[in-house]
Coordinates of C-alpha atoms and ligand atoms in Angstrom, one line a residue:
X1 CA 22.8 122.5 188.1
X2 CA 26.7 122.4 187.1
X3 CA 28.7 124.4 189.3
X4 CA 28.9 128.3 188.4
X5 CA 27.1 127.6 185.5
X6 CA 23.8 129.9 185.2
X7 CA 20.3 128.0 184.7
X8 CA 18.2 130.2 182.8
X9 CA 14.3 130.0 183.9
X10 CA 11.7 131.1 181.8
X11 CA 9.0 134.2 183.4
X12 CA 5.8 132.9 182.9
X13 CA 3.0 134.7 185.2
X14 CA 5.7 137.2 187.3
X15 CA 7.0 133.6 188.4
X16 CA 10.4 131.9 187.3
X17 CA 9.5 128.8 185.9
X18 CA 12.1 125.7 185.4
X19 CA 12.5 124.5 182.0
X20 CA 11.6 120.5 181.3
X21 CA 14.7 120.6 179.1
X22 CA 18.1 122.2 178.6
X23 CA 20.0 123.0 175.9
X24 CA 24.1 124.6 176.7
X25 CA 25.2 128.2 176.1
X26 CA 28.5 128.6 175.0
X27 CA 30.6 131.4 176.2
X28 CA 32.3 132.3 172.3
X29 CA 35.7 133.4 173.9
X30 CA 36.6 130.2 175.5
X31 CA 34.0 127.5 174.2
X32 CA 33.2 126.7 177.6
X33 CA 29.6 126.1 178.9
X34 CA 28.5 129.1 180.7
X35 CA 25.0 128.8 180.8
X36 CA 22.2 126.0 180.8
X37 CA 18.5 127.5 178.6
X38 CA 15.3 125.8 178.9
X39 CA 14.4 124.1 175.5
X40 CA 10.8 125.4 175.9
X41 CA 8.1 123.9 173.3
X42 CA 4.2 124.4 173.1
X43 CA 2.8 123.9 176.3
X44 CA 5.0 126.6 178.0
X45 CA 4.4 128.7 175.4
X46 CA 0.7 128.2 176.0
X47 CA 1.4 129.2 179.7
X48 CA 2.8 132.2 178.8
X49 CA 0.7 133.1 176.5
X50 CA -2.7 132.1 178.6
X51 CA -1.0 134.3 181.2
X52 CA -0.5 137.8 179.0
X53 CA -4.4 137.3 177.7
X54 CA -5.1 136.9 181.5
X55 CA -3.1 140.4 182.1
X56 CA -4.2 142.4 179.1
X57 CA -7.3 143.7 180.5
X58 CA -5.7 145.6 183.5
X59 CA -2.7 146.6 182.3
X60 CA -4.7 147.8 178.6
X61 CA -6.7 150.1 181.2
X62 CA -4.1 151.6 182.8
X63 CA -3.6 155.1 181.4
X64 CA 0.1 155.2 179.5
X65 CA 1.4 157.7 182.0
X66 CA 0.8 154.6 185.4
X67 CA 2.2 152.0 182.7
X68 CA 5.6 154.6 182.6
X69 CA 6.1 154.7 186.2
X70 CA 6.6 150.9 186.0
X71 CA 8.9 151.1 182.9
X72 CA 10.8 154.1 184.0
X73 CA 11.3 152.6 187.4
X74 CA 12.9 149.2 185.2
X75 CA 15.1 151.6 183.4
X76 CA 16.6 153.1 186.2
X77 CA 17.0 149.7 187.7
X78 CA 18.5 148.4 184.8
X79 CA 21.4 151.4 184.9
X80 CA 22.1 150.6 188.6
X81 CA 23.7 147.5 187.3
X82 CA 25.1 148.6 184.1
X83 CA 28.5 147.0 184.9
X84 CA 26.5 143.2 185.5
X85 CA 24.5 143.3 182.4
X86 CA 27.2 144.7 180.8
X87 CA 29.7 141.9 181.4
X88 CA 26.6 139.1 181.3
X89 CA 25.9 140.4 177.7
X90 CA 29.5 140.0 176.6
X91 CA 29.9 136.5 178.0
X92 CA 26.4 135.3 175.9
X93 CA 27.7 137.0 173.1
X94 CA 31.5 137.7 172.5
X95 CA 31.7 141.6 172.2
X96 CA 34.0 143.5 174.6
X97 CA 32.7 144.1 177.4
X98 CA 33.7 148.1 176.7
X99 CA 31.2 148.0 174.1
X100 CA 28.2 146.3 175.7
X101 CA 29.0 148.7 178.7
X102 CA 29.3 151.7 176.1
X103 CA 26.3 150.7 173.9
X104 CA 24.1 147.8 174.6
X105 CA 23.1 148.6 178.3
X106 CA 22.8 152.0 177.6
X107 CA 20.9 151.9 174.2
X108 CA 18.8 149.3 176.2
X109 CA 18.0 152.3 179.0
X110 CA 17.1 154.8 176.5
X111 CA 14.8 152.5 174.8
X112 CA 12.8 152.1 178.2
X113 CA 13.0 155.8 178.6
X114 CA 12.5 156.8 175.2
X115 CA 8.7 155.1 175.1
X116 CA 8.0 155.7 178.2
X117 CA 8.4 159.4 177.6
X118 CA 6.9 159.7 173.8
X119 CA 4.2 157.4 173.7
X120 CA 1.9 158.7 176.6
X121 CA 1.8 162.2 174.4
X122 CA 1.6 160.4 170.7
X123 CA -1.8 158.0 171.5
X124 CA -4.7 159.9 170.9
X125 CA -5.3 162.8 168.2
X126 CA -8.4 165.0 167.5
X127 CA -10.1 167.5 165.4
X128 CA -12.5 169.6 164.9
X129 CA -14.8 169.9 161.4
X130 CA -17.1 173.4 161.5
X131 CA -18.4 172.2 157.9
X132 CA -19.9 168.8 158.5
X133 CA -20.3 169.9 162.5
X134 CA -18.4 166.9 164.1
X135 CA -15.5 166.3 166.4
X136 CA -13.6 163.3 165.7
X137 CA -10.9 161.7 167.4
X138 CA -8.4 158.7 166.6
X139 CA -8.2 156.7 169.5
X140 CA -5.1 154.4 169.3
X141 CA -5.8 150.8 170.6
X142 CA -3.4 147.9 172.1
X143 CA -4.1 144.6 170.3
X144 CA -3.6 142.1 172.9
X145 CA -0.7 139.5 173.4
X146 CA 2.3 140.5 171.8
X147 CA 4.8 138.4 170.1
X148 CA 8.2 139.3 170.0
X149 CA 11.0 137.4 168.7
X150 CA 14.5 138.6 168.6
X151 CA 18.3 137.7 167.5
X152 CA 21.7 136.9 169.3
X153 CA 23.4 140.0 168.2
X154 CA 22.3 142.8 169.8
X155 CA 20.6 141.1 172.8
X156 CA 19.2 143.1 175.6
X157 CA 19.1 146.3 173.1
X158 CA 17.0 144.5 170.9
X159 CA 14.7 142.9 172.8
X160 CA 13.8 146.2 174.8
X161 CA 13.7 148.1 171.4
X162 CA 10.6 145.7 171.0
X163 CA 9.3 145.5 174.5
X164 CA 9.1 149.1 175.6
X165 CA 7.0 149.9 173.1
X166 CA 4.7 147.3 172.8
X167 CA 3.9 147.0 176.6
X168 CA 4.0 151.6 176.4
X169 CA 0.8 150.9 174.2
X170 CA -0.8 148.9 176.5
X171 CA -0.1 145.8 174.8
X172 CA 0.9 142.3 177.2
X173 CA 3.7 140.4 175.8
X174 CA 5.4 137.0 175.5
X175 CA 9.3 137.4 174.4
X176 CA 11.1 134.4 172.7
X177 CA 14.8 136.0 173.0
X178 CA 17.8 134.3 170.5
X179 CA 18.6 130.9 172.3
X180 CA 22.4 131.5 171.9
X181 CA 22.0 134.8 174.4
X182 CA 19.1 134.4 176.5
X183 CA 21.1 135.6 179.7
X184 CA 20.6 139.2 180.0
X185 CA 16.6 138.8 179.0
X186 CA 16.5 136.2 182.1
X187 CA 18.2 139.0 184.4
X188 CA 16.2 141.5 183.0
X189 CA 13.0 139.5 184.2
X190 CA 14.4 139.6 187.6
X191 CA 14.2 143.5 187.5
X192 CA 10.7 143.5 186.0
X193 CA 9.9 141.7 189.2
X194 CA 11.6 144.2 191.6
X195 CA 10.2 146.8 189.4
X196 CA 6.4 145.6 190.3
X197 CA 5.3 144.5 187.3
X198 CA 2.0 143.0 187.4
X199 CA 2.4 139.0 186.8
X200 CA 1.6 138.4 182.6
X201 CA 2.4 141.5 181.6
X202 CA 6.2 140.5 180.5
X203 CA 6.5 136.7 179.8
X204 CA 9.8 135.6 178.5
X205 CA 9.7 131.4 177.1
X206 CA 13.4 130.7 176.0
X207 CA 14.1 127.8 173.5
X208 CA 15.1 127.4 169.6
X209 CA 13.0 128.8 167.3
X210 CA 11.6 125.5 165.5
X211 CA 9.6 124.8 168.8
X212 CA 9.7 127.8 171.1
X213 CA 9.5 130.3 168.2
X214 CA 7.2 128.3 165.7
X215 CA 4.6 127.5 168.8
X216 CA 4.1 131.6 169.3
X217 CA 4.5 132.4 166.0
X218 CA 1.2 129.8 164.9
X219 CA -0.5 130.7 168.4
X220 CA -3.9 132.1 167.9
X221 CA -4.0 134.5 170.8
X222 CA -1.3 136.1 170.0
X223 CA -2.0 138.9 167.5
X224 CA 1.1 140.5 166.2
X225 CA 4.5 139.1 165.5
X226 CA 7.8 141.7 165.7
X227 CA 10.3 139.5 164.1
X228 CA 14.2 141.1 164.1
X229 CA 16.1 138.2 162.7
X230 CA 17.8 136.5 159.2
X231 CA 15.4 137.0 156.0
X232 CA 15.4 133.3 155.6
X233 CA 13.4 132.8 158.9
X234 CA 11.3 136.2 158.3
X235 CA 9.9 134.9 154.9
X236 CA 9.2 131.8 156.9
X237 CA 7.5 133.7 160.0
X238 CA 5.5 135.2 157.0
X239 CA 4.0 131.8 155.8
X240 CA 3.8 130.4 159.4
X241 CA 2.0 133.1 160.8
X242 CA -0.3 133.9 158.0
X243 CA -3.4 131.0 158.6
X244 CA -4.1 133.2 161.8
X245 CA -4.0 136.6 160.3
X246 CA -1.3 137.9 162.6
X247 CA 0.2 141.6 162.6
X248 CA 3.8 141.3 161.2
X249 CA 6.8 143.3 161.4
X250 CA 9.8 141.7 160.0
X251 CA 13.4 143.2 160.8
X252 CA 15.9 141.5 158.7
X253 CA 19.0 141.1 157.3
X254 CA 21.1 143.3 155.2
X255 CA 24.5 144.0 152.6
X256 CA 24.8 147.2 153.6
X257 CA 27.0 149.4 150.7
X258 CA 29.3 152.6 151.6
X259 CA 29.7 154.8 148.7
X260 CA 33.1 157.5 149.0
X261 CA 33.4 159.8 146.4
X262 CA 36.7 161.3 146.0
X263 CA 36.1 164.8 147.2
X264 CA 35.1 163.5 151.3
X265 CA 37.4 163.7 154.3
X266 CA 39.4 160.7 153.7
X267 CA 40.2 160.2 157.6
X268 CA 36.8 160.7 159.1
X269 CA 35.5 158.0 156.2
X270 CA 38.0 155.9 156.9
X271 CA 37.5 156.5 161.1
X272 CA 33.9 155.4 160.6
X273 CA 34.1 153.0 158.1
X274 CA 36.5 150.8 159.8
X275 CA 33.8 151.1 162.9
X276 CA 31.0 150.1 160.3
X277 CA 32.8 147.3 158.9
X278 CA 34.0 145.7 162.0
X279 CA 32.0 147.1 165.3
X280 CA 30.9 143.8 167.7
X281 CA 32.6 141.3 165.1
X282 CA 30.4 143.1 162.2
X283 CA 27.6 141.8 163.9
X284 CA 25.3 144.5 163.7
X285 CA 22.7 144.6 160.8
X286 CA 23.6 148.1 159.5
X287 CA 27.1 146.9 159.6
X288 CA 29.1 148.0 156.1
X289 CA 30.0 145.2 153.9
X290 CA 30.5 146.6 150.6
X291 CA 32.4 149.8 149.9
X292 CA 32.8 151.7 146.4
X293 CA 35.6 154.0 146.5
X294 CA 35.9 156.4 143.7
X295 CA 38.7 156.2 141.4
X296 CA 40.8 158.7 142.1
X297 CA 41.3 157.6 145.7
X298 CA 40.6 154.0 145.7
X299 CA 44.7 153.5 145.9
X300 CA 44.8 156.0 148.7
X301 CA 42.0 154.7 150.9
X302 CA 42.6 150.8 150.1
X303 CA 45.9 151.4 151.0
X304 CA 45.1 153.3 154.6
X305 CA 41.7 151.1 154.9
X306 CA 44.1 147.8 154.8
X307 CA 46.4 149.5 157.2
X308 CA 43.6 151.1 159.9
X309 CA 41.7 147.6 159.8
X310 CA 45.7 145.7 160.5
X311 CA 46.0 148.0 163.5
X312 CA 42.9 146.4 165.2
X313 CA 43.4 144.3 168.4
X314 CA 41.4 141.4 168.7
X315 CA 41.3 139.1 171.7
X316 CA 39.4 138.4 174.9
X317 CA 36.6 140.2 175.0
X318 CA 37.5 141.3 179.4
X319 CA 40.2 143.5 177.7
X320 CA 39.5 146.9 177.1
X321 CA 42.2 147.6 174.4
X322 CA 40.2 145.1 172.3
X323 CA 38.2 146.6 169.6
X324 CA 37.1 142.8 168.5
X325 CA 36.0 140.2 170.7
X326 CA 35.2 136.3 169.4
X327 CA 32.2 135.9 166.8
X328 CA 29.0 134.4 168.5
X329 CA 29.0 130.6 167.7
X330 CA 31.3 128.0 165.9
X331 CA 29.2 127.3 163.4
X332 CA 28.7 131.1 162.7
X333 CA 32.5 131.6 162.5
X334 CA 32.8 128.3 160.5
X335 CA 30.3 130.2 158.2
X336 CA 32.0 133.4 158.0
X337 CA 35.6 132.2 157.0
X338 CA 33.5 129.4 154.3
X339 CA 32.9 133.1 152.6
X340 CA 36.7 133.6 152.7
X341 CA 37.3 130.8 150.9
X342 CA 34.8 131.6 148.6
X343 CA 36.0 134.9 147.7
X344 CA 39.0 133.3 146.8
X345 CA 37.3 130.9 144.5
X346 CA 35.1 134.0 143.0
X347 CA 38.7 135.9 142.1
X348 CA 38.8 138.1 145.1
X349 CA 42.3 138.9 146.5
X350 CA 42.3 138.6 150.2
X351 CA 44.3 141.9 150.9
X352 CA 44.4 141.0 155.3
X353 CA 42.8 139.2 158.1
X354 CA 41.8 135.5 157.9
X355 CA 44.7 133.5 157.2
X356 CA 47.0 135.9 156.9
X357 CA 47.6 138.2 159.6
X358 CA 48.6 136.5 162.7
X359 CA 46.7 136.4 165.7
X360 CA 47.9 136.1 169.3
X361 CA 45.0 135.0 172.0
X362 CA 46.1 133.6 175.4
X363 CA 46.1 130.2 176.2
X364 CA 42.5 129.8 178.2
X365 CA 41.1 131.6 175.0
X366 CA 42.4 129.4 172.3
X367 CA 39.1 127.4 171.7
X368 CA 37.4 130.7 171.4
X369 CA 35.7 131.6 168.0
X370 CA 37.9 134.7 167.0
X371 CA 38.7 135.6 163.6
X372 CA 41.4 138.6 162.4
X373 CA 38.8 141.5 160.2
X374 CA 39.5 140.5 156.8
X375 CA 39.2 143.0 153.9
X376 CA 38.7 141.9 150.2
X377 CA 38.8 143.4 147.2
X378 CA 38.3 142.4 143.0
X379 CA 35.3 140.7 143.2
X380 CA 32.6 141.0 140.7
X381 CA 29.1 142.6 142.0
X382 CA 27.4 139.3 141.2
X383 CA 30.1 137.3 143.4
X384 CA 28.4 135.5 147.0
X385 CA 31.0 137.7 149.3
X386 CA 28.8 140.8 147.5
X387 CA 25.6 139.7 147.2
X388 CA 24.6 137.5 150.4
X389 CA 24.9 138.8 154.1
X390 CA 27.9 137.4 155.9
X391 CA 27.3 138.9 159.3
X392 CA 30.5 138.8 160.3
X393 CA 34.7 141.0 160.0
X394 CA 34.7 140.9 156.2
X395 CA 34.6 143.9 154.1
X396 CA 34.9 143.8 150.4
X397 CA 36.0 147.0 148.3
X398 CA 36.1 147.8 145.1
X399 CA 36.3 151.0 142.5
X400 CA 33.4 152.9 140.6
X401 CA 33.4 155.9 137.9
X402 CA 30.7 157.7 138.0
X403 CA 27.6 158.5 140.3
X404 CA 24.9 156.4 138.4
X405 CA 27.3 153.4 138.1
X406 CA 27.7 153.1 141.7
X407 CA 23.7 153.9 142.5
X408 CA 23.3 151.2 140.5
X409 CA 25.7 148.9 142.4
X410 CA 24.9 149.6 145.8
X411 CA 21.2 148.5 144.8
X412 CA 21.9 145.9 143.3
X413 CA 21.0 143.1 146.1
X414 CA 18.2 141.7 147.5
X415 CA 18.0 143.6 150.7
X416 CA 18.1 147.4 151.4
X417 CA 18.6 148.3 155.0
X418 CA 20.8 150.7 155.2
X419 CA 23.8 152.9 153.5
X420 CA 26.4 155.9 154.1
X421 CA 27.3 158.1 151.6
X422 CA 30.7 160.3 151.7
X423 CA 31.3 163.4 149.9
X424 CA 31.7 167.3 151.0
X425 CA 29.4 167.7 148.1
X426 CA 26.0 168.2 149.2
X427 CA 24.3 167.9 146.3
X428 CA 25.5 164.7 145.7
X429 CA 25.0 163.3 149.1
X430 CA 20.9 164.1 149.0
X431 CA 20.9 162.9 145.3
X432 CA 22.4 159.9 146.1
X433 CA 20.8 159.3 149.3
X434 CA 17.4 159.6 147.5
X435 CA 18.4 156.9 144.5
X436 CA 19.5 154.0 147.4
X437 CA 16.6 151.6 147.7
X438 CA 17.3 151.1 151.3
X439 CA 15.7 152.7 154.9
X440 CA 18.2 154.6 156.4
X441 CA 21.0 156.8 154.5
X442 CA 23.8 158.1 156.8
X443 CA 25.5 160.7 154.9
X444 CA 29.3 161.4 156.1
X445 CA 28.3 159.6 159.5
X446 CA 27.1 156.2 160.6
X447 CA 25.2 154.3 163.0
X448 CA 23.7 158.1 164.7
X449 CA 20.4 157.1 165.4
X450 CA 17.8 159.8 166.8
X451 CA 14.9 157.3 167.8
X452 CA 11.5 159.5 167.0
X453 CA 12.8 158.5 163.2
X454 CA 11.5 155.4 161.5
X455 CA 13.7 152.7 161.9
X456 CA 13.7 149.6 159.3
X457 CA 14.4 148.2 156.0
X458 CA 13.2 148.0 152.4
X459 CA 13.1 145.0 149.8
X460 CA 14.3 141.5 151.5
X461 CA 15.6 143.2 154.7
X462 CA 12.2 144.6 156.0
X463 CA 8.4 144.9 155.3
X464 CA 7.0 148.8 155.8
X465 CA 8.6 151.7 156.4
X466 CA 6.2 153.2 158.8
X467 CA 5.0 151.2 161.5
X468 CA 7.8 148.7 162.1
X469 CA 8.8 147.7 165.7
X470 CA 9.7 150.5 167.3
X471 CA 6.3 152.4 166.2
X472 CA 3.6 153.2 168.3
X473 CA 1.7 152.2 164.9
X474 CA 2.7 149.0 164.8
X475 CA 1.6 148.3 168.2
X476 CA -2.1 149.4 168.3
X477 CA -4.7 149.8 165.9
X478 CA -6.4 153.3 165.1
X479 CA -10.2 153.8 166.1
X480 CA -11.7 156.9 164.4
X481 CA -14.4 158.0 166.4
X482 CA -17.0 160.7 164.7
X483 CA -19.5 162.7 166.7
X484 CA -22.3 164.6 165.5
X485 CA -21.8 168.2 167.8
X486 CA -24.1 170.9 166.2
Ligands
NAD501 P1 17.7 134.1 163.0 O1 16.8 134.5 162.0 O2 18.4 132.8 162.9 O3 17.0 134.0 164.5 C1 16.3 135.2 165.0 C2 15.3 134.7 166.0 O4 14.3 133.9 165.4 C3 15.9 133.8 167.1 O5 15.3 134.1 168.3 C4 15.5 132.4 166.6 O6 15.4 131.5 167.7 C5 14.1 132.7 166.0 N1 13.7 131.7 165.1 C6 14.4 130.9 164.3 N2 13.6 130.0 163.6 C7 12.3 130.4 164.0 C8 11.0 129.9 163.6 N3 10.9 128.9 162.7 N4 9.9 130.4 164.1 C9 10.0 131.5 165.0 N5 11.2 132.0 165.4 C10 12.4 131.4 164.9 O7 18.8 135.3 163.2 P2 20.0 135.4 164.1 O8 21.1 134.5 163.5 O9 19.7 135.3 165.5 O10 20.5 136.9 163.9 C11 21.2 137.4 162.8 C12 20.3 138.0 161.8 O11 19.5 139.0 162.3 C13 21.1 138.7 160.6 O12 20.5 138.3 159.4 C14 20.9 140.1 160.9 O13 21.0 141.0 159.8 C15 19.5 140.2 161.5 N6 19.3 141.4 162.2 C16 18.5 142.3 161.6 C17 18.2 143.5 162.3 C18 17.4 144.6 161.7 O14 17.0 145.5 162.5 N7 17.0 144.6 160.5 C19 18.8 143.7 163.6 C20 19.7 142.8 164.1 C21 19.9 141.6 163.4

């Protein structure tokens, strides 16, 4: 063990088990080593999962309401050390610490809560047929050992987004969280522990996907997969899982448009949009990377967009006047400022940000992965900065005429997560919303999630609407059961 570096352990069994191997976690604000993950392959993956089969009968038993108590009581241990988690999360990942104390660790909370409340009450139905004489009843049945693999920006949120629900329905589950943050999920298996969790209910097996991921996506005891990740790997979880028949929900990636027509409240758009474009590095799927701007005010709105996005601070993520921390990896910021350069070859005109803006970070920060929000503008819809997810501070805006121009446009990709629409108009607004091929339409807001709705995307960016992983759906399988009464 280097000194006041953290080993990770994976939880195999209620018991923290040392990895074989070790790969290095980088902190992204200084490029320093701050954390040491097991490289985990195929036979601890078989551990873990030989010990959720082992734990599926009991805890499947259990009525929903004694398998609350437990996640209630890890809810309210996680909020008694918001501040840890909080800061724990921002070192794995590079977001200000304001922001994983704001959102992360408290989205994480809620999810816990949120199942532990709804599902108990949403499980079984019933009803009553005088004509044919029969009661039937849908009984709503775990499946088994759960899969659940998830991505590096969002950590802890995501990961219990998955977890609370699948374990609510009775489920048992082996996690594979993102191998560039993996230090929250390793705390958070110290509170499942103090929480009393039966041993195999919660396994976590860190590594990188190719071994860790691949052995539990191709296990054969493990009967569904919910996948939040790139489309590239999806389609490939897709393939991989499909010789064992596996239940998949695939989250994936997204180019997520913002249409303003020219009659909306210029600085609440712009308030939000500059949030959507750059929140946690732009980082977050639903994060807006194309905006159409109407005619009439595209000059107005580049002109205080370019201005509202200069005004951004971005440095170590410890500082709470930051709004931007560093980007999660080197190779991801290498990536992101490679689609810089290629706006630039496309004919884009790089209006601030990257390159241009200067960009002051203290000395013990300067091998840190940060990157000045860049905003881009007259590019062509057909251009790579428009079409293919960047993940990352760049924005790219450009003008449209009329309403089924820019319907078109914002289609026009191969995903369809997510999109906002802004106009006072509210005609407009549901007639738009209703022509975007994407799952969630935020109309004059953005990112205001109420968790009893759906959650997921269309085309490339996710399969199903109903029954994704957050769904009580998705985690069990119905049982009709007909009885004969008269
Ligand atoms: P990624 O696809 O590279 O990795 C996601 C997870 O899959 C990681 O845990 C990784 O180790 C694992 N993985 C990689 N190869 C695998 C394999 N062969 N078998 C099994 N598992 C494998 O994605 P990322 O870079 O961690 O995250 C960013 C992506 O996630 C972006 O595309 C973003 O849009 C997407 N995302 C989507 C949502 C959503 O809800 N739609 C939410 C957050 C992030």
């Amino acid at each position: 063990m280097h000194k006041g570096i953290i080993t990770v352990e994976n939880f195999i069994s209620g018991t923290m088990v040392r990895g074989q191997r070790y790969l290095d976690s980088h902190d992204p604000s200084t490029g320093m080593i701050w954390a040491r993950v097991p490289d985990s392959g195929k036979e601890e993956m078989d551990s873990a999962v030989a010990a959720a089969l082992k734990a599926f009968p009991g805890w499947s038993h259990k009525s929903a309401h004694a398998r609350a108590q437990h996640v209630l009581k890890v809810a309210d241990l996680l909020e008694s050390r918001l501040e840890e988690f909080a800061v724990a999360e921002s070192r794995d990942q590079g977001k200000p610490v304001w922001l994983a104390r704001t959102m992360d660790i408290p989205r994480a909370v809620l999810n816990l809560r949120h199942f532990a409340h709804t599902i108990p009450h949403q499980l079984n139905t019933s009803s009553v047929s005088p004509e044919a004489g029969t009661l039937n009843y849908t009984v709503r049945e775990p499946l088994g050992v759960a899969g659940l693999i998830s991505p590096w920006n969002l950590p802890l949120y995501l990961l219990t987004f998955k977890l609370a629900p699948a374990i609510m329905c009775g489920n048992t589950v082996v996690a594979k969280p993102s191998e560039m943050t993996s230090v929250t999920a390793y705390m958070f298996c110290k509170l499942l522990d103090e929480a009393g969790f039966p041993p195999g209910v919660v396994n976590m097996v860190f590594g990188v996907g190719p071994m860790a991921g691949e052995a539990l996506v191709t296990h054969p005891d493990v009967r569904l997969i919910s996948f939040t990740g790139s489309t590239a790997i999806g389609l490939h979880i897709a393939q991989a899982a499909a010789p064992t028949l596996k239940k998949l929900s695939l989250e994936m990636g997204g180019k997520n448009a913002a249409i303003v027509f020219d009659d909306c409240d210029l600085q609440a758009c712009i308030r939000t949009l500059i949030r959507a474009s750059f929140i946690n590095q732009g980082q977050v799927c639903l994060c807006t990377s194309r905006i159409f701007v109407q005619r009439c005010l595209y000059p107005m709105f580049l002109e205080e967009f370019v201005k509202a996005t200069r005004n951004l601070k971005v440095g170590p993520p410890a500082n709470p006047d930051v709004f931007m921390g560093a980007l999660n990896s080197l190779p991801h910021l290498e990536k992101v400022r490679r689609y810089v350069r290629f706006a630039i070859e496309d004919g884009g005109v790089v209006l601030c940000g990257d390159g241009l803006d200067p960009m002051p970070i203290p000395a013990e920060n300067k091998n840190g992965y940060f990157m000045r929000p860049t905003v881009i503008t007259g590019l062509k819809d057909e251009t790579r900065c428009m079409q293919d997810e960047i993940f990352g501070p760049v924005t790219c805006v450009s003008q449209f005429e009329t309403e089924d121009e820019v319907v078109h446009r914002a289609n026009c990709t191969k995903y369809g997560l997510c999109a906002s629409v802004w106009t006072s108009d509210l005609g407009v607004a549901h007639r738009v919303s209703q022509r975007l091929r994407v799952g969630t339409v935020w109309t004059n807001c953005w990112l205001v999630r109420d968790l009893d709705m759906p959650f997921g995307g269309a085309k490339k960016s996710g399969v199903g609407r109903e029954g994704t992983h957050d769904s009580m759906e998705f985690f069990t399988e119905p049982k009709t059961i007909c009885t004969k009464i008269t």
